[in-house]
Short mmCIF file of C-alpha atoms in Angstrom, two decimals:
data_model
loop_
_atom_site.label_atom_id
_atom_site.label_comp_id
_atom_site.label_asym_id
_atom_site.label_seq_id
_atom_site.Cartn_x
_atom_site.Cartn_y
_atom_site.Cartn_z
CA UNK A 5 38.91 -85.09 32.36
CA UNK A 6 42.45 -86.05 31.32
CA UNK A 7 45.55 -84.26 32.52
CA UNK A 8 45.88 -82.21 29.37
CA UNK A 9 42.31 -80.99 29.63
CA UNK A 10 42.76 -80.28 33.32
CA UNK A 11 45.95 -78.35 32.62
CA UNK A 12 44.19 -76.39 29.93
CA UNK A 13 41.38 -75.60 32.35
CA UNK A 14 43.83 -74.38 35.00
CA UNK A 15 45.65 -72.18 32.49
CA UNK A 16 42.41 -70.72 31.15
CA UNK A 17 41.14 -70.09 34.67
CA UNK A 18 44.44 -68.49 35.70
CA UNK A 19 44.60 -66.34 32.59
CA UNK A 20 40.95 -65.32 33.00
CA UNK A 21 41.55 -64.45 36.66
CA UNK A 22 44.60 -62.34 35.79
CA UNK A 23 42.76 -60.63 32.92
CA UNK A 24 39.75 -59.87 35.16
CA UNK A 25 42.15 -58.58 37.80
CA UNK A 26 43.77 -56.35 35.18
CA UNK A 27 40.37 -55.08 34.03
CA UNK A 28 39.38 -54.34 37.63
CA UNK A 29 42.65 -52.54 38.35
CA UNK A 30 42.43 -50.61 35.07
CA UNK A 31 38.85 -49.56 35.84
CA UNK A 32 39.69 -48.49 39.39
CA UNK A 33 42.69 -46.45 38.23
CA UNK A 34 41.27 -45.02 35.01
CA UNK A 35 37.78 -43.96 36.16
CA UNK A 36 38.79 -41.27 38.68
CA UNK A 37 41.69 -40.27 36.42
CA UNK A 38 39.36 -39.67 33.47
CA UNK A 39 36.91 -37.74 35.67
CA UNK A 40 39.70 -35.59 37.09
CA UNK A 41 41.24 -34.80 33.71
CA UNK A 42 37.78 -34.12 32.24
CA UNK A 43 37.07 -31.60 35.01
CA UNK A 44 40.47 -29.94 34.65
CA UNK A 45 40.14 -29.64 30.87
CA UNK A 46 36.65 -28.13 31.20
CA UNK A 47 37.89 -25.70 33.87
CA UNK A 48 40.83 -24.71 31.67
CA UNK A 49 38.48 -23.99 28.75
CA UNK A 50 36.26 -21.90 31.05
CA UNK A 51 39.30 -19.97 32.31
CA UNK A 52 40.27 -19.25 28.72
CA UNK A 53 36.78 -17.85 28.00
CA UNK A 54 36.90 -15.73 31.18
CA UNK A 55 40.35 -14.42 30.25
CA UNK A 56 39.17 -13.52 26.73
CA UNK A 57 36.23 -11.55 28.16
CA UNK A 58 38.47 -9.74 30.65
CA UNK A 59 41.02 -8.86 27.95
CA UNK A 60 38.39 -7.53 25.52
CA UNK A 61 36.76 -5.49 28.30
CA UNK A 62 40.17 -4.01 29.19
CA UNK A 63 40.73 -3.12 25.51
CA UNK A 64 37.33 -1.36 25.43
CA UNK A 65 38.26 0.50 28.64
CA UNK A 66 41.54 1.62 27.07
CA UNK A 67 39.79 3.02 23.97
CA UNK A 68 37.22 4.79 26.15
CA UNK A 69 40.05 6.42 28.15
CA UNK A 70 41.68 7.56 24.89
CA UNK A 71 38.41 9.25 23.90
CA UNK A 72 38.17 10.93 27.32
CA UNK A 73 41.75 12.17 27.02
CA UNK A 74 41.05 13.66 23.58
CA UNK A 75 37.94 15.42 24.91
CA UNK A 76 39.74 16.77 28.00
CA UNK A 77 41.77 19.51 26.31
CA UNK A 78 40.63 22.63 28.15
CA UNK A 79 41.51 25.18 25.46
CA UNK A 80 39.37 23.35 22.88
CA UNK A 81 36.52 23.05 25.38
CA UNK A 82 36.60 26.80 26.06
CA UNK A 83 36.43 27.55 22.33
CA UNK A 84 33.44 25.23 22.02
CA UNK A 85 31.78 27.10 24.91
CA UNK A 86 32.43 30.40 23.12
CA UNK A 87 30.81 29.00 19.98
CA UNK A 88 27.82 27.86 22.04
CA UNK A 89 27.47 31.37 23.48
CA UNK A 90 27.73 32.96 20.02
CA UNK A 91 31.06 34.66 20.73
CA UNK A 92 32.81 33.07 17.72
CA UNK A 93 31.65 31.74 14.36
CA UNK A 94 31.70 28.11 13.28
CA UNK A 95 34.51 28.92 10.82
CA UNK A 96 36.60 30.42 13.62
CA UNK A 97 35.90 27.37 15.79
CA UNK A 98 36.84 25.00 12.94
CA UNK A 99 40.07 26.85 12.10
CA UNK A 100 41.12 26.74 15.76
CA UNK A 101 40.05 23.15 16.43
CA UNK A 102 41.21 21.26 13.33
CA UNK A 103 45.03 21.50 13.79
CA UNK A 104 44.76 20.69 17.48
CA UNK A 105 42.57 17.67 16.88
CA UNK A 106 45.04 16.52 14.23
CA UNK A 107 47.82 16.83 16.83
CA UNK A 108 45.79 14.70 19.24
CA UNK A 109 45.03 12.10 16.55
CA UNK A 110 48.66 11.72 15.48
CA UNK A 111 49.56 9.51 18.43
CA UNK A 112 46.46 7.25 18.41
CA UNK A 113 47.02 3.81 16.85
CA UNK A 114 44.29 2.44 14.52
CA UNK A 115 42.33 5.71 14.69
CA UNK A 116 40.24 6.14 11.52
CA UNK A 117 38.31 9.32 12.32
CA UNK A 118 37.45 11.88 15.03
CA UNK A 119 34.04 13.58 14.83
CA UNK A 120 33.35 16.57 17.09
CA UNK A 121 29.75 17.53 17.91
CA UNK A 122 28.13 20.42 19.76
CA UNK A 123 26.01 19.79 22.87
CA UNK A 124 22.90 19.25 20.71
CA UNK A 125 24.61 16.46 18.73
CA UNK A 126 25.26 18.47 15.56
CA UNK A 127 28.52 17.51 13.87
CA UNK A 128 30.99 20.42 13.63
CA UNK A 129 34.21 18.91 12.28
CA UNK A 130 35.74 15.57 11.34
CA UNK A 131 39.33 14.47 10.73
CA UNK A 132 41.21 11.22 10.12
CA UNK A 133 42.13 8.79 7.31
CA UNK A 134 38.51 7.72 6.70
CA UNK A 135 36.86 11.08 7.42
CA UNK A 136 36.08 11.82 3.75
CA UNK A 137 34.90 8.26 3.00
CA UNK A 138 32.29 8.09 5.75
CA UNK A 139 28.62 9.07 5.25
CA UNK A 140 27.89 12.80 5.42
CA UNK A 141 25.74 12.35 8.51
CA UNK A 142 26.79 10.08 11.37
CA UNK A 143 24.54 10.33 14.45
CA UNK A 144 26.27 10.75 17.81
CA UNK A 145 26.44 7.48 19.79
CA UNK A 146 27.27 7.95 23.43
CA UNK A 147 27.50 4.18 24.11
CA UNK A 148 30.42 2.13 22.78
CA UNK A 149 29.37 0.44 19.54
CA UNK A 150 30.79 -1.33 16.48
CA UNK A 151 29.40 -0.38 13.05
CA UNK A 152 30.15 -0.55 9.33
CA UNK A 153 29.38 2.06 6.65
CA UNK A 154 28.84 1.97 2.86
CA UNK A 155 31.75 3.40 0.84
CA UNK A 156 31.74 5.35 -2.42
CA UNK A 157 33.23 2.34 -4.23
CA UNK A 158 30.15 0.28 -3.39
CA UNK A 159 31.87 -1.87 -0.76
CA UNK A 160 31.32 -1.77 2.98
CA UNK A 161 33.87 -0.41 5.41
CA UNK A 162 35.50 -2.75 7.92
CA UNK A 163 33.86 -2.77 11.36
CA UNK A 164 34.75 0.39 13.29
CA UNK A 165 34.79 0.74 17.08
CA UNK A 166 32.81 3.88 18.08
CA UNK A 167 33.79 5.49 21.41
CA UNK A 168 32.30 8.82 22.55
CA UNK A 169 33.23 11.16 25.40
CA UNK A 170 31.58 14.41 26.58
CA UNK A 171 33.47 17.71 26.39
CA UNK A 172 32.98 19.90 29.46
CA UNK A 173 33.78 23.52 30.25
CA UNK A 174 33.23 24.94 33.72
CA UNK A 175 31.21 21.88 34.67
CA UNK A 176 28.84 22.04 31.67
CA UNK A 177 28.72 19.71 28.66
CA UNK A 178 29.49 21.81 25.58
CA UNK A 179 29.98 19.02 23.06
CA UNK A 180 31.11 15.48 22.35
CA UNK A 181 34.00 13.69 20.64
CA UNK A 182 33.26 10.47 18.72
CA UNK A 183 36.40 8.42 17.93
CA UNK A 184 36.28 5.64 15.31
CA UNK A 185 38.98 2.96 15.63
CA UNK A 186 39.85 -0.03 13.47
CA UNK A 187 39.76 -3.39 15.26
CA UNK A 188 43.33 -4.48 14.45
CA UNK A 189 44.38 -4.00 18.09
CA UNK A 190 41.90 -6.79 19.04
CA UNK A 191 43.24 -9.26 16.48
CA UNK A 192 45.42 -11.16 18.93
CA UNK A 193 42.41 -11.77 21.19
CA UNK A 194 40.35 -13.31 18.35
CA UNK A 195 43.02 -15.66 16.98
CA UNK A 196 42.07 -18.67 19.09
CA UNK A 197 43.17 -22.32 18.85
CA UNK A 198 42.18 -24.51 15.89
CA UNK A 199 38.64 -25.98 15.92
CA UNK A 200 37.36 -23.07 18.02
CA UNK A 201 35.81 -19.66 17.48
CA UNK A 202 35.60 -16.35 19.35
CA UNK A 203 33.03 -13.68 18.52
CA UNK A 204 31.29 -10.60 19.93
CA UNK A 205 27.49 -10.30 20.17
CA UNK A 206 25.61 -7.12 20.95
CA UNK A 207 23.16 -7.41 23.85
CA UNK A 208 20.15 -7.04 21.53
CA UNK A 209 21.44 -9.93 19.37
CA UNK A 210 21.33 -7.91 16.13
CA UNK A 211 24.97 -8.21 15.05
CA UNK A 212 28.02 -10.42 15.43
CA UNK A 213 31.75 -9.59 15.11
CA UNK A 214 34.20 -12.35 14.10
CA UNK A 215 37.74 -12.56 12.76
CA UNK A 216 38.13 -14.39 9.43
CA UNK A 217 41.37 -16.38 9.69
CA UNK A 218 41.46 -16.90 5.90
CA UNK A 219 41.32 -13.20 4.95
CA UNK A 220 42.87 -11.78 8.12
CA UNK A 221 39.98 -9.31 8.49
CA UNK A 222 37.19 -8.64 10.98
CA UNK A 223 33.65 -9.30 9.71
CA UNK A 224 30.29 -8.04 11.00
CA UNK A 225 27.17 -10.12 10.25
CA UNK A 226 23.72 -10.69 11.68
CA UNK A 227 23.63 -12.67 14.93
CA UNK A 228 21.90 -15.66 13.26
CA UNK A 229 25.05 -17.79 12.65
CA UNK A 230 25.94 -17.68 16.35
CA UNK A 231 25.13 -20.77 18.42
CA UNK A 232 24.23 -18.63 21.42
CA UNK A 233 21.61 -16.78 19.35
CA UNK A 234 20.27 -19.95 17.69
CA UNK A 235 19.80 -21.67 21.06
CA UNK A 236 18.58 -18.48 22.80
CA UNK A 237 21.25 -18.90 25.49
CA UNK A 238 21.43 -16.10 28.03
CA UNK A 239 24.74 -14.70 29.27
CA UNK A 240 26.38 -17.22 31.62
CA UNK A 241 28.32 -16.41 34.74
CA UNK A 242 32.02 -17.09 35.29
CA UNK A 243 32.82 -20.79 34.91
CA UNK A 244 29.44 -21.76 33.34
CA UNK A 245 29.13 -23.41 29.92
CA UNK A 246 26.59 -24.94 27.57
CA UNK A 247 26.94 -27.72 25.01
CA UNK A 248 25.63 -27.71 21.45
CA UNK A 249 25.91 -29.55 18.15
CA UNK A 250 26.91 -27.87 14.88
CA UNK A 251 25.05 -28.50 11.62
CA UNK A 252 27.69 -31.04 10.58
CA UNK A 253 27.18 -32.97 13.82
CA UNK A 254 30.30 -31.69 15.56
CA UNK A 255 29.77 -31.37 19.32
CA UNK A 256 31.10 -28.23 20.94
CA UNK A 257 31.38 -26.67 24.40
CA UNK A 258 30.42 -22.99 24.47
CA UNK A 259 30.84 -20.10 26.88
CA UNK A 260 28.96 -16.77 26.82
CA UNK A 261 30.45 -14.03 28.99
CA UNK A 262 29.18 -10.46 29.64
CA UNK A 263 31.32 -7.32 29.33
CA UNK A 264 30.27 -5.23 32.37
CA UNK A 265 29.65 -1.62 31.42
CA UNK A 266 29.14 -2.41 27.73
CA UNK A 267 26.20 -3.69 25.65
CA UNK A 268 28.29 -6.58 24.28
CA UNK A 269 28.95 -10.23 25.11
CA UNK A 270 31.83 -12.56 24.26
CA UNK A 271 30.98 -16.01 22.85
CA UNK A 272 33.68 -18.70 22.79
CA UNK A 273 33.23 -22.28 21.61
CA UNK A 274 35.58 -25.18 21.00
CA UNK A 275 35.06 -28.73 19.76
CA UNK A 276 34.81 -31.22 22.61
CA UNK A 277 37.33 -33.39 20.77
CA UNK A 278 39.75 -30.45 20.88
CA UNK A 279 39.23 -30.08 24.64
CA UNK A 280 39.09 -33.75 25.71
CA UNK A 281 40.12 -35.89 22.72
CA UNK A 282 43.90 -36.10 23.08
CA UNK A 283 43.82 -36.80 26.79
CA UNK A 284 41.11 -39.47 26.50
CA UNK A 285 42.92 -41.22 23.63
CA UNK A 286 46.07 -41.37 25.72
CA UNK A 287 44.15 -42.89 28.63
CA UNK A 288 42.39 -45.48 26.43
CA UNK A 289 45.73 -46.51 24.96
CA UNK A 290 47.19 -46.84 28.43
CA UNK A 291 44.26 -48.99 29.58
CA UNK A 292 44.74 -51.29 26.57
CA UNK A 293 48.41 -51.60 27.42
CA UNK A 294 47.35 -52.42 30.97
CA UNK A 295 45.13 -55.26 29.74
CA UNK A 296 47.88 -56.65 27.52
CA UNK A 297 50.26 -56.58 30.45
CA UNK A 298 47.66 -57.68 32.99
CA UNK A 299 49.83 -60.69 33.96
CA UNK A 300 51.93 -58.17 35.86
CA UNK A 301 48.75 -56.75 37.42
CA UNK A 302 49.05 -53.57 39.45
CA UNK A 303 52.81 -53.06 38.93
CA UNK A 304 52.56 -53.02 35.14
CA UNK A 305 49.35 -50.94 35.31
CA UNK A 306 51.24 -48.29 37.24
CA UNK A 307 54.22 -48.45 34.87
CA UNK A 308 51.96 -48.15 31.81
CA UNK A 309 50.18 -45.14 33.30
CA UNK A 310 53.41 -43.32 34.07
CA UNK A 311 53.71 -41.84 30.52
CA UNK A 312 50.14 -40.56 30.86
CA UNK A 313 50.91 -39.04 34.23
CA UNK A 314 53.96 -37.36 32.76
CA UNK A 315 51.82 -36.15 29.87
CA UNK A 316 49.26 -34.83 32.35
CA UNK A 317 51.95 -33.03 34.32
CA UNK A 318 53.33 -31.52 31.11
CA UNK A 319 49.86 -30.45 29.98
CA UNK A 320 49.11 -29.00 33.42
CA UNK A 321 52.41 -27.11 33.27
CA UNK A 322 51.60 -25.81 29.78
CA UNK A 323 48.11 -24.77 30.90
CA UNK A 324 49.55 -22.99 33.95
CA UNK A 325 52.13 -21.24 31.74
CA UNK A 326 49.42 -20.21 29.27
CA UNK A 327 47.19 -18.85 32.06
CA UNK A 328 50.17 -16.97 33.52
CA UNK A 329 50.86 -15.37 30.12
CA UNK A 330 47.20 -14.39 29.89
CA UNK A 331 47.35 -12.80 33.35
CA UNK A 332 50.51 -10.89 32.37
CA UNK A 333 48.76 -9.64 29.23
CA UNK A 334 45.75 -8.59 31.31
CA UNK A 335 47.97 -6.71 33.79
CA UNK A 336 49.70 -4.98 30.86
CA UNK A 337 46.37 -3.92 29.38
CA UNK A 338 45.12 -2.70 32.78
CA UNK A 339 48.36 -0.72 33.19
CA UNK A 340 47.85 0.82 29.75
CA UNK A 341 44.34 1.80 30.83
CA UNK A 342 45.73 3.70 33.90
CA UNK A 343 49.00 5.08 32.53
CA UNK A 344 49.84 7.48 29.73
CA UNK A 345 51.44 5.52 26.87
CA UNK A 346 53.91 8.29 25.99
CA UNK A 347 55.29 9.40 29.37
CA UNK A 348 54.53 6.38 31.57
CA UNK A 349 52.87 8.71 34.11
CA UNK A 350 49.35 8.13 35.49
CA UNK A 351 46.78 9.30 32.92
CA UNK A 352 43.77 11.54 33.43
CA UNK A 353 41.47 8.75 34.66
CA UNK A 354 44.05 7.51 37.20
CA UNK A 355 44.75 11.09 38.36
CA UNK A 356 41.07 11.81 39.00
CA UNK A 357 40.82 8.58 41.00
CA UNK A 358 43.94 9.50 43.05
CA UNK A 359 42.57 13.02 43.62
CA UNK A 360 39.31 11.57 44.95
CA UNK A 361 41.27 9.31 47.33
CA UNK A 362 43.41 12.24 48.50
CA UNK A 363 40.23 14.22 49.30
CA UNK A 364 38.82 11.31 51.33
CA UNK A 365 42.07 10.94 53.31
CA UNK A 366 42.32 14.67 53.97
CA UNK A 367 38.69 14.81 55.07
CA UNK A 368 39.27 11.88 57.43
CA UNK A 369 42.41 13.23 59.16
CA UNK A 370 41.54 16.95 58.81
CA UNK A 371 44.66 17.74 56.77
CA UNK A 372 45.43 19.97 53.78
CA UNK A 373 47.05 19.23 50.45
CA UNK A 374 47.63 21.03 47.13
CA UNK A 375 46.54 20.30 43.57
CA UNK A 376 48.87 21.89 41.01
CA UNK A 377 47.79 22.41 37.39
CA UNK A 378 50.96 22.62 35.25
CA UNK A 379 50.74 23.86 31.64
CA UNK A 380 53.86 24.12 29.46
CA UNK A 381 54.66 27.53 27.96
CA UNK A 382 55.78 27.86 24.33
CA UNK A 383 55.32 24.13 23.68
CA UNK A 384 53.26 24.47 20.50
CA UNK A 385 55.92 26.50 18.60
CA UNK A 386 58.49 23.79 19.41
CA UNK A 387 56.06 21.09 18.28
CA UNK A 388 55.27 22.96 15.05
CA UNK A 389 58.92 23.66 14.21
CA UNK A 390 60.57 20.34 15.06
CA UNK A 391 57.64 17.95 14.58
CA UNK A 392 55.53 15.68 16.75
CA UNK A 393 58.34 13.22 17.47
CA UNK A 394 60.50 15.98 18.95
CA UNK A 395 57.49 17.25 20.87
CA UNK A 396 56.86 13.78 22.28
CA UNK A 397 60.52 13.46 23.35
CA UNK A 398 60.26 16.85 25.07
CA UNK A 399 57.15 15.69 26.96
CA UNK A 400 59.01 12.55 28.09
CA UNK A 401 61.89 14.65 29.46
CA UNK A 402 59.47 17.05 31.19
CA UNK A 403 57.67 14.08 32.77
CA UNK A 404 60.99 12.70 34.10
CA UNK A 405 62.00 16.12 35.45
CA UNK A 406 58.67 16.61 37.19
CA UNK A 407 59.01 13.21 38.83
CA UNK A 408 62.41 14.25 40.17
CA UNK A 409 61.31 17.48 41.82
CA UNK A 410 58.37 16.27 43.90
CA UNK A 411 58.35 14.53 47.26
CA UNK A 412 58.24 10.76 47.62
CA UNK A 413 54.52 10.60 48.49
CA UNK A 414 53.43 13.24 45.95
CA UNK A 415 51.78 12.15 42.67
CA UNK A 416 52.46 13.57 39.21
CA UNK A 417 50.58 12.59 36.04
CA UNK A 418 49.69 13.73 32.55
CA UNK A 419 46.28 15.39 32.32
CA UNK A 420 46.38 15.55 28.51
CA UNK A 421 48.35 17.31 25.78
CA UNK A 422 51.01 19.48 27.45
CA UNK A 423 49.14 19.64 30.78
CA UNK A 424 50.24 17.86 33.96
CA UNK A 425 48.76 17.55 37.47
CA UNK A 426 50.62 17.26 40.79
CA UNK A 427 48.77 16.00 43.89
CA UNK A 428 50.84 16.65 47.00
CA UNK A 429 50.84 14.67 50.22
CA UNK A 430 49.59 16.51 53.36
CA UNK A 431 51.09 20.01 53.77
CA UNK A 432 52.28 21.64 56.98
CA UNK A 433 51.67 25.06 55.38
CA UNK A 434 51.17 26.63 51.95
CA UNK A 435 54.86 27.57 51.78
CA UNK A 436 55.61 23.89 51.07
CA UNK A 437 53.37 24.09 47.98
CA UNK A 438 55.18 27.25 46.87
CA UNK A 439 58.55 25.43 47.11
CA UNK A 440 57.33 22.51 44.98
CA UNK A 441 55.78 24.82 42.38
CA UNK A 442 58.99 26.85 42.07
CA UNK A 443 60.98 23.62 41.57
CA UNK A 444 58.59 22.68 38.75
CA UNK A 445 59.06 26.05 37.05
CA UNK A 446 62.84 25.77 37.43
CA UNK A 447 63.16 22.29 35.88
CA UNK A 448 60.70 23.11 33.08
CA UNK A 449 62.75 26.17 32.11
CA UNK A 450 66.00 24.24 31.75
CA UNK A 451 67.08 24.01 28.06
CA UNK A 452 66.53 20.93 25.87
CA UNK A 453 68.72 19.73 23.01
CA UNK A 454 66.82 19.20 19.75
CA UNK A 455 68.77 18.76 16.51
CA UNK A 456 71.80 20.54 18.02
CA UNK A 457 69.58 23.49 19.01
CA UNK A 458 69.12 24.63 22.59
CA UNK A 459 65.35 24.87 23.02
CA UNK A 460 63.68 26.38 26.06
CA UNK A 461 60.06 26.15 27.10
CA UNK A 462 58.66 26.82 30.54
CA UNK A 463 55.66 26.19 32.74
CA UNK A 464 52.83 28.10 34.38
CA UNK A 465 51.51 26.59 37.60
CA UNK A 466 48.10 27.08 39.19
CA UNK A 467 47.75 25.91 42.81
CA UNK A 468 44.52 25.03 44.63
CA UNK A 469 44.53 24.08 48.34
CA UNK A 470 42.14 21.58 49.89
CA UNK A 471 39.82 22.52 51.57
CA UNK A 472 40.38 26.29 51.14
CA UNK A 473 39.69 26.33 47.38
CA UNK A 474 37.41 23.33 47.01
CA UNK A 475 36.26 20.10 48.63
CA UNK A 476 35.45 18.06 45.50
CA UNK A 477 37.42 16.85 42.50
CA UNK A 478 35.60 19.24 40.16
CA UNK A 479 36.05 22.27 42.43
CA UNK A 480 39.78 21.70 42.90
CA UNK A 481 40.34 21.11 39.16
CA UNK A 482 38.45 24.28 38.24
CA UNK A 483 40.26 26.33 40.88
CA UNK A 484 43.73 25.15 39.87
CA UNK A 485 42.91 25.54 36.15
CA UNK A 486 41.74 29.12 36.69
CA UNK A 487 44.84 29.90 38.78
CA UNK A 488 47.07 28.50 36.03
CA UNK A 489 45.52 30.82 33.45
CA UNK A 490 46.04 33.77 35.79
CA UNK A 491 49.71 32.77 35.94
CA UNK A 492 49.85 32.71 32.13
CA UNK A 493 48.11 36.08 31.93
CA UNK A 494 50.73 37.51 34.32
CA UNK A 495 53.55 36.76 31.89
CA UNK A 496 53.92 32.93 31.97
CA UNK A 497 56.57 31.03 33.87
CA UNK A 498 55.02 31.83 37.24
CA UNK A 499 52.91 30.48 40.09
CA UNK A 500 49.40 31.61 40.97
CA UNK A 501 47.35 30.46 43.96
CA UNK A 502 43.58 30.14 43.71
#
């Protein structure tokens, strides 16, 4: 072997050794990096599916609370009880109920119709933008559902969210309210990233709800097009996923999440290239750069991977920011489920929960507290004369005034309509309850300015003491409600103890 050949052999051996070293270093560095990024990307996709399910469940909860609030108006419930007992005719019930239901419907976004039924499930009255376009007979559905209906024009209505709530009077069910909402409030939850899809499946796998990005409308179809139905996949727990292949050969990662308390499931899928593709391409490019620069071995490998690491850090930061925004949206939706949208006070559901907790505390430390049922006097004439917007502003001012006249540990919330509840902290004696009630009457009677007019309403307050007048949520509510009506019967603007 001459010197030239020997030199060539040394160079080839040296180059081969360096290249093999570069390959080894690249493999050692890239393998755990790819595995780690793969796991993080899959976890991020699972977190997105979990967040979607939580957000949709919270939206369902919010609509169910709206139905309960509509059904909670005591004066309408008493009229329905009178109709049940034969004391008034259906015409009298309809004439009394219709304007009040229309008042309740005015502040509900995306509401398409309210149907009121008697206890036997017979429809009595319906109102709303789509009331006249719906079929003449719509059976009562006590479970939350999504349905479409044929229209007179021969087309099918958009999917409507059906939410029912019982109407009770003196502890007995006297009827039901069925509220039909459009799905526009859910649109933001269904507009997912490109190359992905989000849909709702009913538990029996008979129908599927999707959002058509092209038309901007929700669509209800049979469950057949859904991957979860085709593959007979059962609902997966948090963090679980399954993989499938579309008809065109595209591979996807799918997640099927339950909605506790509802007969619906959320199905989310995204193309695997969408989840992993960009990151893997960046890593492959970096490994190729590493091989090209393998003469610098580990130092150049590290330097070539630095852009990827920066990209990973940026992507991790973006994912963390996105998850934080999702959590903020979830907290906002949960707050809307517990607080009245108009006044910002706790709503009926939150008040009943607080009342139950107050009873448990009082039972445990053998203390007493008061439940005050506050009903505004002369509110309807103001609402009729100046309009709903003025009435809403008046309710906001009343809510602020009530919050300013109770003690720090007392709770005030909106029970529904122009009714409020106050749950006091433990009382030394009933005189303390009298003082708070008189403050409420005083602030409610102070004039309001509406369109340069001085308007005055008032309040009647019914007070029930735990445990003297009841030891359960229902007993205290009934006792305070009855006391409030005695106060109204005595001339309004007064306090009556149960």
